[in-house]
Amino acid sequence: MKNVSIFGLGYVGLSTAVCFSIKNINVIGYDVDKSKIEKLSMGIPTIYEEGLEELLKVSIKNEKIKFTSDPKEAIAKSDITFITVGTPSKEDKSIDLSYVESAATQIGEALREKKSWHLIVVKSTVLPGTTEGLVLKTIERVSGKKCGTDFGICMNPEFLKEGSAIKDTLNPERIIIGEYDKKSGDYLEEFFRQFYDNILPPILRTSPINAELIKYANNAFLAMKISFINMIANLCQVLPKADVEDIARGIGYDKRVGSLFLKAGIGWGGSCFPKDLAALRSFSRSLNLDLPLLDATMIVNEYQPINAINLVERKLGNLKDKVIAVLGLAFKAGTDDIRESVAIKLVEELIRKGAKVKVYDPVAMKNASMKLGNKVYYAEDSLDCIKNADCAIVATEWEEFKRITAKQFKELMKRPLVFDGRRIYNSKEYKNEIEFLAVGLGSEELEIPKVRMETFLNPALAVNAIVAKKEKILLVKRRNEPFSGFWSLPGGFVEYGETVEEAVKREVKEETGLIVELEKLVGVYSERNRHPGRHVVAVCYSTKIKESKISIDLEENEEAKFFNYRELPKNLAFDHNKMIYDYLKLSEL
Ligand code: UDX
């Protein structure tokens, strides 16, 4: 068997390293983080994953795995190097490839001193073109060697899920080998053939760029499938007697659809889907290409927690000072990971609305407290969480929440109103005992929303509609919006019971610290297909500043009334000061 080195000991790297080592492959793990190396060398895993610790200890004892802070040692002692460093999102949601680049640089430096042919395998999720571009070119430049003759390169994406990383690595459904040349592909295939032996899954040999794209397409498809069922869930919610659970079951029997990843809920989160979809979107935009299904997938997801809150609001009215219990903070059950967790977004939105939020999660409390600070009450357990609450929202599908009975909700809560955001309860049973709402569950009592849902095809139509009909408008503005410049215009959600004007004033104050008087409507921006099923416009009023806690230079404004976000400078969306300034410029029209 070949000896293997792993560059980057995060989730993927560590799980892969341990799985190789328990199958008698000599593995040497490298990471820049020295404290990580120390811990791992002592057999202490740096991530939580079922079964990992035991396997790590066995491999250390059998001397099959070792860890080093010296990249040269890692290369010298191995035949194949897997790059498994992180590819996080930058602030503008595009991909940050700096860890990949520094791994490639270190590999290049080490290869300079190596005589024998070496195979480099990119496992990190990277944008199409990165393996044969950034990685290959960096290694060639730094090592002075030639790919194809002195070393080989492959792209081999992973598809492991948190919570079942070991199982997924040992029993993959397929192996994708994106090869620079035949020699590299043959070498890696032979390695996997030996590793998987009699449980060899299908192997697809292809180009590196296809392998890179397969990973993105895979995650985008899965996220789309969840958003699809969530969209159907939203439809069910306004139709009495409809239930998305039965619909998912019904369509899931069709093999062409398949039953997995059809669980409706408050949305998908985690370390992969949000990051990868945003990176793919930003990448396609850089090629001036729209991927509308990707947009729709993200938009549906962004609104899932908001939809949940809207439903609760229709029962409770204004949420200010209402006590809301949120059960679950992890992005899914079985992990303490709160990265991009929809539960956390839900909590933040509730806080923004002035609710008093109580939270509980069996394992993610510590991580969540770093994010939520003292803005919420951290309950002792699930029953303490629901105690005296006006409403309880299930945000993560933990087993222990499933055990809370309707009777307990009834006895402990101030008002036994439950929103099942993960469909963990038997709705018929709970409906008999308590006020029960759930994602995708039709309810006779819920009236059709007053807000007319419409997307305007062009801004002029939107202006006309607003001016002529004086209807309530849902303004849209997301903080840290991953999408585009347009969203950076002050705007926001019309809160329950608020007029549009009040909402605009409040949002401007929240965003800029300015207290403004609205004079007249001067511009509306609307975009097609961005928020399916929603009346989405950004409105701009001319304003008079009444009070200001900050000073901003106002320049003569030559801006057009209606503008296209594509024409905005790229950095606009993320530069807060500039954003305020642009708003004020616009408001001077
Ligand atoms: C995902 C992919 O599944 C995996 O192949 C890839 O390598 C990394 O990203 P992971 O992030 O661990 O794995 O979680 P996953 O189990 O896929 O769940 C992602 C999110 O979707 C969670 O927030 C989960 O709650 C949500 N989800 C999943 C649903 O809302 N409904 C479903 O039916 C399935």
Coordinates of C-alpha atoms and ligand atoms in Angstrom, one line a residue:
M1 CA 0.0 0.0 0.0
K2 CA 1.1 3.5 -0.7
N3 CA 1.9 5.9 2.2
V4 CA -0.3 8.9 2.5
S5 CA 0.0 12.4 3.8
I6 CA -2.9 14.7 4.5
F7 CA -2.6 18.5 4.4
G8 CA -5.2 20.1 6.6
L9 CA -6.8 18.3 9.6
G10 CA -10.2 19.7 9.7
Y11 CA -13.4 17.7 9.4
V12 CA -12.6 16.1 6.0
G13 CA -8.9 15.7 6.6
L14 CA -9.1 14.1 10.0
S15 CA -11.9 11.7 9.1
T16 CA -10.0 10.7 5.9
A17 CA -6.7 10.3 7.7
V18 CA -8.2 8.1 10.4
C19 CA -10.2 6.0 7.9
F20 CA -7.0 5.3 5.8
S21 CA -5.0 4.5 8.9
I22 CA -7.4 1.9 10.3
K23 CA -7.2 0.1 7.0
N24 CA -3.4 -0.3 7.5
I25 CA -2.3 2.6 5.4
N26 CA 0.6 4.6 6.9
V27 CA -0.7 8.1 7.3
I28 CA 1.0 11.3 8.2
G29 CA -1.2 14.3 9.0
Y30 CA 0.0 17.8 8.7
D31 CA -1.6 21.0 9.8
V32 CA -0.3 24.6 10.3
D33 CA -2.0 24.7 13.7
K34 CA 0.5 23.4 16.2
S35 CA -1.9 23.0 19.0
K36 CA -4.0 20.8 16.8
I37 CA -1.0 18.6 16.1
E38 CA -0.3 18.3 19.8
K39 CA -3.8 17.3 20.7
L40 CA -4.1 14.8 17.8
S41 CA -0.8 13.2 18.6
M42 CA -2.2 12.5 22.1
G43 CA -5.2 10.9 20.6
I44 CA -7.6 13.8 21.3
P45 CA -9.8 14.6 18.3
T46 CA -10.3 18.2 17.4
I47 CA -13.8 17.7 16.0
Y48 CA -16.8 15.9 17.4
E49 CA -17.6 12.9 15.3
E50 CA -19.0 9.6 16.5
G51 CA -16.5 6.8 16.7
L52 CA -13.6 9.0 15.7
E53 CA -11.8 9.1 19.0
E54 CA -11.6 5.3 19.4
L55 CA -10.3 4.7 15.9
L56 CA -7.8 7.5 16.3
K57 CA -6.4 5.9 19.5
V58 CA -6.2 2.5 17.8
S59 CA -4.3 3.9 14.9
I60 CA -1.9 5.8 17.1
K61 CA -1.2 2.7 19.1
N62 CA -0.6 0.6 16.0
E63 CA 1.7 3.4 14.7
K64 CA -0.4 3.7 11.5
I65 CA -1.0 7.4 12.0
K66 CA 1.3 10.2 13.0
F67 CA 1.0 14.0 13.0
T68 CA 3.6 16.6 12.2
S69 CA 4.0 20.4 11.9
D70 CA 6.7 19.9 9.3
P71 CA 5.3 19.8 5.7
K72 CA 8.6 18.5 4.3
E73 CA 8.5 15.5 6.6
A74 CA 4.9 14.8 5.5
I75 CA 5.9 14.9 1.8
A76 CA 9.1 12.9 2.3
K77 CA 7.3 10.1 4.1
S78 CA 4.5 9.7 1.6
D79 CA 3.7 8.8 -2.0
I80 CA 0.3 10.5 -2.2
T81 CA -0.7 13.8 -0.6
F82 CA -4.3 14.8 -0.1
I83 CA -5.1 18.5 0.2
T84 CA -8.0 18.8 2.6
V85 CA -7.7 22.4 3.8
G86 CA -10.7 24.6 4.3
T87 CA -12.2 26.7 1.6
P88 CA -14.3 29.2 3.6
S89 CA -16.3 32.1 2.3
K90 CA -14.9 35.6 2.1
E91 CA -16.9 38.5 3.4
D92 CA -18.4 38.9 -0.1
K93 CA -19.3 35.2 -0.1
S94 CA -16.8 34.4 -2.8
I95 CA -14.5 31.5 -2.1
D96 CA -11.3 32.0 -0.1
L97 CA -8.6 29.8 -1.7
S98 CA -5.7 31.2 0.4
Y99 CA -5.4 28.0 2.4
V100 CA -5.3 25.9 -0.8
E101 CA -2.7 28.2 -2.1
S102 CA -0.5 28.0 0.9
A103 CA -0.8 24.2 1.0
A104 CA 0.3 24.1 -2.6
T105 CA 3.2 26.4 -1.8
Q106 CA 4.3 24.1 1.0
I107 CA 4.0 21.0 -1.1
G108 CA 6.0 22.7 -3.9
E109 CA 8.8 23.6 -1.4
A110 CA 8.9 20.1 -0.1
L111 CA 8.8 18.5 -3.6
R112 CA 11.8 20.5 -4.6
E113 CA 13.8 18.1 -2.4
K114 CA 12.0 15.0 -3.4
K115 CA 13.4 12.7 -6.1
S116 CA 10.6 10.3 -6.7
W117 CA 7.3 10.9 -8.5
H118 CA 4.6 12.1 -6.2
L119 CA 0.8 12.3 -6.5
I120 CA -1.1 15.3 -5.2
V121 CA -4.9 14.9 -4.7
V122 CA -7.1 17.9 -4.2
K123 CA -10.0 16.9 -1.9
S124 CA -11.0 20.4 -0.7
T125 CA -14.0 21.8 -2.4
V126 CA -12.6 24.2 -5.0
L127 CA -14.0 26.2 -7.8
P128 CA -13.8 24.7 -11.4
G129 CA -10.3 25.3 -12.7
T130 CA -8.5 25.5 -9.4
T131 CA -6.8 22.2 -9.5
E132 CA -5.2 22.6 -12.9
G133 CA -4.8 26.4 -12.3
L134 CA -3.9 27.6 -8.9
V135 CA -2.7 24.3 -7.4
L136 CA -0.8 22.9 -10.3
K137 CA 0.8 26.2 -11.3
T138 CA 1.8 27.0 -7.7
I139 CA 3.4 23.6 -7.2
E140 CA 5.3 23.9 -10.5
R141 CA 6.4 27.4 -9.8
V142 CA 7.6 26.7 -6.3
S143 CA 9.1 23.3 -6.9
G144 CA 10.7 24.0 -10.3
K145 CA 9.2 20.6 -11.3
K146 CA 6.8 19.6 -14.1
C147 CA 3.4 18.2 -13.7
G148 CA 3.1 15.0 -15.7
T149 CA 6.7 14.0 -15.5
D150 CA 7.9 14.8 -11.9
F151 CA 4.5 14.7 -10.2
G152 CA 0.9 14.0 -10.9
I153 CA -2.3 15.6 -9.8
C154 CA -5.9 14.6 -9.3
M155 CA -9.1 16.1 -8.0
N156 CA -11.1 13.8 -5.8
P157 CA -14.1 15.4 -4.1
E158 CA -15.6 14.0 -0.9
F159 CA -19.3 13.7 0.0
L160 CA -19.2 13.0 3.7
K161 CA -21.9 14.3 6.0
E162 CA -21.3 15.6 9.5
G163 CA -22.4 13.0 12.0
S164 CA -21.6 10.1 9.7
A165 CA -18.2 11.1 8.3
I166 CA -16.5 7.8 9.2
K167 CA -19.3 5.7 7.7
D168 CA -19.5 7.9 4.6
T169 CA -15.7 7.7 4.1
L170 CA -15.6 3.9 4.5
N171 CA -18.7 3.3 2.3
P172 CA -18.9 5.9 -0.3
E173 CA -21.6 5.7 -3.0
R174 CA -19.0 6.6 -5.7
I175 CA -15.5 7.7 -6.2
I176 CA -14.8 10.6 -8.5
I177 CA -11.3 10.8 -9.9
G178 CA -10.6 14.0 -11.9
E179 CA -7.2 13.3 -13.4
Y180 CA -4.6 15.5 -15.0
D181 CA -3.2 12.6 -16.9
K182 CA -3.7 8.8 -17.1
K183 CA -0.7 8.0 -14.9
S184 CA -2.2 10.1 -12.0
G185 CA -5.6 8.6 -12.5
D186 CA -4.3 5.0 -12.6
Y187 CA -2.2 5.6 -9.5
L188 CA -5.2 6.9 -7.5
E189 CA -7.6 4.3 -8.8
E190 CA -5.2 1.6 -7.8
F191 CA -4.9 3.1 -4.3
F192 CA -8.7 3.1 -3.9
R193 CA -9.0 -0.4 -5.3
Q194 CA -6.7 -1.7 -2.6
F195 CA -8.4 0.5 0.1
Y196 CA -12.0 -0.5 -0.7
D197 CA -11.1 -4.0 -1.8
N198 CA -14.3 -6.0 -2.1
I199 CA -16.7 -3.0 -1.4
L200 CA -15.4 -1.0 -4.3
P201 CA -18.0 1.6 -5.3
P202 CA -18.4 2.8 -8.9
I203 CA -15.4 4.9 -10.0
L204 CA -15.8 7.7 -12.4
R205 CA -12.7 8.8 -14.2
T206 CA -12.9 12.3 -15.6
S207 CA -11.2 15.7 -15.9
P208 CA -10.3 17.7 -12.8
I209 CA -12.7 20.5 -13.8
N210 CA -15.6 18.0 -14.0
A211 CA -14.6 16.5 -10.6
E212 CA -14.7 20.0 -9.1
L213 CA -18.1 20.7 -10.7
I214 CA -19.5 17.4 -9.6
K215 CA -19.0 18.4 -6.0
Y216 CA -20.8 21.8 -6.4
A217 CA -23.5 20.3 -8.6
N218 CA -24.1 17.6 -6.0
N219 CA -24.5 20.0 -3.1
A220 CA -26.5 22.5 -5.1
F221 CA -28.9 19.7 -6.2
L222 CA -29.4 18.5 -2.6
A223 CA -30.0 22.0 -1.4
M224 CA -32.4 22.6 -4.3
K225 CA -34.3 19.4 -3.4
I226 CA -34.8 20.7 0.2
S227 CA -35.8 24.1 -1.0
F228 CA -38.2 22.5 -3.4
I229 CA -40.0 20.7 -0.6
N230 CA -39.9 23.8 1.5
M231 CA -41.5 25.7 -1.2
I232 CA -44.3 23.1 -1.4
A233 CA -44.5 23.3 2.4
N234 CA -45.2 27.0 2.1
L235 CA -48.0 26.3 -0.3
C236 CA -49.4 23.7 2.0
Q237 CA -49.4 26.1 4.9
V238 CA -52.1 28.3 3.2
L239 CA -54.2 25.3 2.2
P240 CA -56.4 23.8 4.8
K241 CA -55.9 20.0 5.3
A242 CA -52.7 20.0 3.2
D243 CA -49.7 18.4 4.7
V244 CA -46.2 18.4 3.1
E245 CA -45.2 15.2 4.9
D246 CA -47.7 13.2 2.9
I247 CA -46.7 15.0 -0.3
A248 CA -43.0 14.2 0.3
R249 CA -43.9 10.5 0.9
G250 CA -46.1 10.4 -2.2
I251 CA -43.5 11.9 -4.6
G252 CA -40.6 10.1 -2.8
Y253 CA -42.0 6.7 -3.9
D254 CA -41.2 7.8 -7.5
K255 CA -37.7 6.5 -8.0
R256 CA -37.0 9.4 -10.3
V257 CA -37.6 11.7 -7.4
G258 CA -36.3 9.6 -4.5
S259 CA -37.4 9.9 -0.9
L260 CA -34.2 11.3 0.6
F261 CA -33.7 15.0 1.3
L262 CA -37.4 15.8 1.1
K263 CA -37.8 16.7 4.8
A264 CA -39.4 20.1 5.0
G265 CA -38.2 22.4 7.7
I266 CA -37.0 25.8 8.5
G267 CA -34.2 25.5 6.0
W268 CA -30.7 24.0 5.4
G269 CA -27.5 25.2 7.0
G270 CA -24.1 23.8 8.0
S271 CA -20.6 24.2 6.8
C272 CA -21.1 23.1 3.2
F273 CA -24.4 24.0 1.5
P274 CA -24.5 27.7 2.2
K275 CA -20.8 28.2 1.5
D276 CA -20.7 26.1 -1.6
L277 CA -23.9 27.6 -3.1
A278 CA -22.7 31.1 -2.4
A279 CA -19.3 30.3 -4.0
L280 CA -20.9 28.8 -7.1
R281 CA -23.2 31.7 -7.4
S282 CA -20.4 34.3 -7.1
F283 CA -18.3 32.3 -9.5
S284 CA -21.1 32.1 -12.2
R285 CA -21.7 35.9 -11.7
S286 CA -18.0 36.5 -12.4
L287 CA -18.6 34.7 -15.7
N288 CA -21.7 37.0 -16.3
L289 CA -23.9 33.9 -16.1
D290 CA -27.1 33.6 -14.1
L291 CA -28.0 30.3 -12.5
P292 CA -31.6 31.0 -11.6
L293 CA -32.4 27.7 -9.9
L294 CA -29.5 28.4 -7.6
D295 CA -30.9 31.8 -6.8
A296 CA -34.3 30.4 -6.1
T297 CA -32.8 27.7 -3.9
M298 CA -31.0 30.2 -1.7
I299 CA -34.0 32.6 -1.6
V300 CA -36.4 29.9 -0.5
N301 CA -34.0 29.0 2.2
E302 CA -33.4 32.5 3.4
Y303 CA -37.1 33.0 3.9
Q304 CA -37.8 29.7 5.7
P305 CA -37.1 31.1 9.2
I306 CA -38.9 34.3 8.4
N307 CA -41.9 32.4 7.2
A308 CA -41.9 30.4 10.5
I309 CA -41.8 33.7 12.4
N310 CA -44.6 35.2 10.3
L311 CA -46.8 32.2 11.1
V312 CA -46.2 32.6 14.8
E313 CA -46.9 36.3 14.5
R314 CA -50.2 35.7 13.0
K315 CA -51.1 33.9 16.2
L316 CA -49.3 36.0 18.7
G317 CA -49.4 39.5 17.1
N318 CA -46.4 41.7 17.7
L319 CA -43.6 39.7 19.2
K320 CA -42.2 42.5 21.3
D321 CA -41.7 41.2 24.9
K322 CA -43.2 37.8 24.0
V323 CA -41.3 34.9 25.5
I324 CA -40.3 32.5 22.7
A325 CA -38.6 29.2 23.4
V326 CA -36.3 27.9 20.7
L327 CA -35.6 24.2 20.9
G328 CA -32.4 23.4 19.1
L329 CA -29.5 25.5 17.9
A330 CA -27.2 23.1 15.9
F331 CA -27.6 23.2 12.2
K332 CA -28.9 19.6 12.3
A333 CA -29.3 16.9 15.0
G334 CA -26.2 14.9 16.0
T335 CA -23.7 17.7 15.9
D336 CA -22.6 20.7 18.0
D337 CA -21.9 22.7 14.8
I338 CA -23.8 25.9 14.5
R339 CA -22.2 27.2 11.3
E340 CA -24.9 28.8 9.2
S341 CA -27.5 27.2 11.4
V342 CA -31.0 28.4 10.6
A343 CA -31.9 28.0 14.2
I344 CA -29.4 30.7 15.1
K345 CA -30.8 33.0 12.3
L346 CA -34.2 32.4 13.7
V347 CA -33.1 33.4 17.2
E348 CA -31.4 36.5 15.9
E349 CA -34.6 37.5 14.0
L350 CA -36.7 37.0 17.1
I351 CA -34.3 39.1 19.1
R352 CA -34.5 41.8 16.5
K353 CA -38.2 41.8 16.8
G354 CA -38.0 42.4 20.5
A355 CA -38.9 38.9 21.7
K356 CA -37.5 37.5 24.9
V357 CA -35.8 34.3 23.6
K358 CA -35.1 31.2 25.7
V359 CA -32.9 28.6 24.0
Y360 CA -31.8 25.0 24.6
D361 CA -29.7 22.5 22.7
P362 CA -28.4 19.2 24.0
V363 CA -24.8 19.8 22.6
A364 CA -24.5 23.1 20.9
M365 CA -25.1 25.5 23.8
K366 CA -21.4 26.4 24.2
N367 CA -20.9 27.2 20.5
A368 CA -24.2 29.1 20.4
S369 CA -23.3 31.2 23.5
M370 CA -20.2 32.4 21.7
K371 CA -22.5 33.8 19.0
L372 CA -25.5 34.9 20.9
G373 CA -23.8 36.2 24.1
N374 CA -26.2 37.5 26.7
K375 CA -29.0 38.2 24.3
V376 CA -30.9 35.1 25.2
Y377 CA -31.7 33.0 28.2
Y378 CA -29.9 29.6 28.2
A379 CA -32.2 27.0 29.6
E380 CA -31.1 24.0 31.7
D381 CA -33.0 21.5 29.6
S382 CA -35.8 21.4 27.1
L383 CA -38.6 21.6 29.8
D384 CA -37.0 24.6 31.4
C385 CA -36.8 26.1 28.0
I386 CA -40.5 25.9 27.3
K387 CA -41.5 26.9 30.8
N388 CA -43.7 30.1 30.8
A389 CA -43.2 30.7 27.1
D390 CA -45.8 32.2 24.8
C391 CA -44.6 30.0 22.0
A392 CA -42.1 27.2 21.4
I393 CA -40.4 26.7 18.1
V394 CA -38.6 23.4 17.2
A395 CA -35.6 24.4 15.2
T396 CA -33.4 21.2 15.3
E397 CA -34.7 17.7 15.2
W398 CA -33.1 16.3 18.3
E399 CA -34.5 13.0 19.7
E400 CA -35.0 14.5 23.2
F401 CA -37.4 17.1 21.8
K402 CA -39.5 14.4 20.3
R403 CA -40.1 13.1 23.8
I404 CA -41.8 16.4 25.0
T405 CA -45.5 15.5 25.1
A406 CA -48.4 17.7 24.2
K407 CA -49.4 17.5 27.9
Q408 CA -46.1 18.9 29.0
F409 CA -46.3 21.8 26.6
K410 CA -49.8 22.5 27.9
E411 CA -48.8 22.3 31.5
L412 CA -45.5 24.2 31.3
M413 CA -46.1 27.0 28.8
K414 CA -47.9 30.2 29.4
R415 CA -49.6 29.8 26.1
P416 CA -49.3 26.3 24.6
L417 CA -48.5 27.4 21.1
V418 CA -46.0 25.2 19.3
F419 CA -44.4 25.7 16.0
D420 CA -42.9 22.4 14.8
G421 CA -40.1 23.7 12.4
R422 CA -38.7 20.2 11.8
R423 CA -41.9 18.1 11.7
I424 CA -41.0 15.9 14.7
Y425 CA -44.4 15.6 16.3
N426 CA -47.5 13.7 15.3
S427 CA -49.6 16.7 14.2
K428 CA -53.0 15.1 14.6
E429 CA -52.2 14.1 18.2
Y430 CA -50.7 17.5 19.2
K431 CA -53.4 19.5 17.4
N432 CA -56.0 17.9 19.7
E433 CA -54.2 19.1 22.8
I434 CA -52.5 22.4 22.0
E435 CA -52.3 25.2 19.5
F436 CA -50.1 23.5 17.0
L437 CA -48.5 25.0 13.9
A438 CA -45.9 23.2 11.7
V439 CA -43.9 23.7 8.5
G440 CA -46.0 22.6 5.6
L441 CA -49.1 21.9 7.7
G442 CA -52.2 23.5 6.4
S443 CA -54.4 25.2 8.9
E444 CA -58.0 26.3 8.6
E445 CA -57.5 29.1 11.1
L446 CA -54.7 30.9 9.3
E447 CA -56.1 33.5 7.0
I448 CA -54.4 34.3 3.7
P449 CA -51.7 37.0 4.4
K450 CA -52.8 40.6 3.8
V451 CA -49.7 41.4 2.0
R452 CA -50.2 40.8 -1.7
M453 CA -47.6 38.6 -3.1
E454 CA -46.3 39.8 -6.3
T455 CA -43.1 40.3 -8.1
F456 CA -43.0 43.1 -10.5
L457 CA -41.4 42.7 -13.9
N458 CA -40.2 46.2 -14.1
P459 CA -39.7 49.0 -11.6
A460 CA -42.1 51.3 -13.3
L461 CA -45.0 48.9 -12.7
A462 CA -43.9 48.6 -9.1
V463 CA -44.0 52.4 -8.6
N464 CA -47.4 52.6 -10.1
A465 CA -48.8 49.8 -7.9
I466 CA -47.4 51.4 -4.8
V467 CA -48.5 54.9 -5.6
A468 CA -51.9 53.9 -6.9
K469 CA -52.9 51.3 -4.4
K470 CA -51.0 52.3 -1.3
E471 CA -50.7 48.7 -0.4
K472 CA -48.5 47.2 2.2
I473 CA -45.2 46.4 0.8
L474 CA -42.7 44.0 1.9
L475 CA -39.4 45.7 1.8
V476 CA -36.4 43.5 1.6
K477 CA -33.0 44.0 3.0
R478 CA -30.9 41.4 4.6
R479 CA -28.0 42.2 6.8
N480 CA -24.7 40.7 5.5
E481 CA -26.6 40.0 2.4
P482 CA -24.7 37.5 0.2
F483 CA -26.6 38.5 -2.9
S484 CA -25.9 41.9 -4.4
G485 CA -25.6 45.6 -4.2
F486 CA -29.3 46.2 -4.5
W487 CA -30.0 44.7 -1.2
S488 CA -27.9 47.1 0.5
L489 CA -30.4 49.9 0.1
P490 CA -32.0 50.6 3.4
G491 CA -35.2 48.7 3.6
G492 CA -36.2 45.7 5.5
F493 CA -39.3 43.8 6.6
V494 CA -42.4 45.6 7.4
E495 CA -43.0 44.4 10.9
Y496 CA -46.3 43.2 12.1
G497 CA -48.8 46.1 12.3
E498 CA -46.3 48.6 10.8
T499 CA -46.9 50.8 7.8
V500 CA -44.4 51.0 5.1
E501 CA -43.4 54.5 6.0
E502 CA -42.8 53.5 9.6
A503 CA -40.8 50.5 8.5
V504 CA -38.6 52.7 6.3
K505 CA -38.0 55.2 9.1
R506 CA -37.1 52.4 11.5
E507 CA -34.8 50.7 9.1
V508 CA -33.0 53.9 8.2
K509 CA -32.5 54.6 11.9
E510 CA -31.3 51.1 12.6
E511 CA -28.9 51.2 9.6
T512 CA -27.6 54.7 9.8
G513 CA -28.5 56.2 13.2
L514 CA -30.3 58.9 11.3
I515 CA -33.8 60.0 12.1
V516 CA -35.5 61.0 8.9
E517 CA -38.8 62.3 7.7
L518 CA -40.0 60.8 4.5
E519 CA -41.0 63.2 1.8
K520 CA -42.0 61.4 -1.3
L521 CA -41.4 58.1 -3.0
V522 CA -38.7 58.6 -5.5
G523 CA -37.6 55.3 -6.7
V524 CA -38.4 51.6 -6.5
Y525 CA -36.3 48.8 -7.4
S526 CA -37.8 45.5 -8.1
E527 CA -36.4 42.3 -9.3
R528 CA -37.8 39.4 -11.2
N529 CA -37.7 35.9 -9.9
R530 CA -35.7 36.7 -6.8
H531 CA -38.3 36.2 -4.2
P532 CA -40.8 33.8 -5.6
G533 CA -44.2 34.3 -4.1
R534 CA -43.3 37.6 -2.5
H535 CA -44.0 41.2 -3.3
V536 CA -40.5 42.3 -3.4
V537 CA -39.4 45.8 -4.0
A538 CA -37.0 48.2 -2.5
V539 CA -38.4 51.7 -2.2
C540 CA -36.5 54.9 -1.9
Y541 CA -38.0 57.9 -0.3
S542 CA -36.6 61.4 -0.5
T543 CA -35.9 62.2 3.1
K544 CA -35.2 65.1 5.3
I545 CA -32.7 64.4 8.1
K546 CA -34.1 65.4 11.4
E547 CA -31.4 64.2 13.7
S548 CA -28.0 62.8 13.0
K549 CA -25.5 61.1 15.2
I550 CA -23.0 60.7 12.4
S551 CA -21.8 63.1 9.8
I552 CA -21.6 62.2 6.2
D553 CA -20.5 64.3 3.3
L554 CA -23.3 64.6 0.8
E555 CA -22.2 65.1 -2.7
E556 CA -24.2 66.3 -5.6
N557 CA -26.2 63.4 -6.9
E558 CA -26.3 62.5 -10.5
E559 CA -27.6 59.0 -9.9
A560 CA -30.4 57.6 -11.9
K561 CA -33.6 57.0 -10.1
F562 CA -33.7 53.3 -11.0
F563 CA -30.5 51.5 -11.1
N564 CA -29.4 48.0 -11.7
Y565 CA -27.4 46.3 -9.0
R566 CA -25.1 44.9 -11.7
E567 CA -23.9 48.3 -12.5
L568 CA -23.1 49.1 -8.9
P569 CA -19.4 48.9 -7.9
K570 CA -18.6 45.4 -6.7
N571 CA -17.6 46.4 -3.2
L572 CA -20.7 48.5 -2.6
A573 CA -22.7 45.8 -0.9
F574 CA -20.2 45.2 1.7
D575 CA -19.0 48.6 2.6
H576 CA -21.3 49.8 5.2
N577 CA -20.3 53.5 5.2
K578 CA -20.5 53.6 1.4
M579 CA -23.9 52.0 1.6
I580 CA -25.2 54.8 3.8
Y581 CA -23.7 57.4 1.6
D582 CA -25.2 55.9 -1.5
Y583 CA -28.6 55.9 0.1
L584 CA -28.3 59.5 1.1
K585 CA -27.2 60.4 -2.4
L586 CA -30.2 58.7 -3.7
S587 CA -32.5 60.3 -1.2
E588 CA -31.4 63.7 -2.5
L589 CA -33.1 63.1 -5.8
Ligands
UDX1 C1 -23.7 18.1 3.3 C2 -23.9 17.1 2.2 O1 -24.9 16.2 2.5 C3 -22.6 16.3 2.0 O2 -22.6 15.4 0.9 C4 -21.4 17.3 1.7 O3 -20.2 16.7 1.6 C5 -21.4 18.4 2.9 O4 -22.7 19.0 3.0 P1 -23.9 18.2 6.0 O5 -23.7 19.7 5.9 O6 -23.1 17.4 7.0 O7 -23.6 17.5 4.6 O8 -25.4 18.0 6.3 P2 -26.7 17.4 5.7 O9 -27.1 16.1 6.5 O10 -26.6 17.2 4.2 O11 -27.8 18.5 6.1 C6 -27.6 19.8 5.6 C7 -28.8 20.7 6.0 O12 -30.0 20.4 5.3 C8 -29.1 20.6 7.5 O13 -29.4 21.9 8.0 C9 -30.4 19.8 7.5 O14 -31.2 20.1 8.6 C10 -31.1 20.2 6.2 N1 -31.9 19.2 5.7 C11 -31.4 18.0 5.2 C12 -33.3 19.4 5.6 O15 -33.8 20.5 6.0 N2 -34.1 18.5 5.0 C13 -33.6 17.3 4.5 O16 -34.4 16.5 4.0 C14 -32.2 17.0 4.6

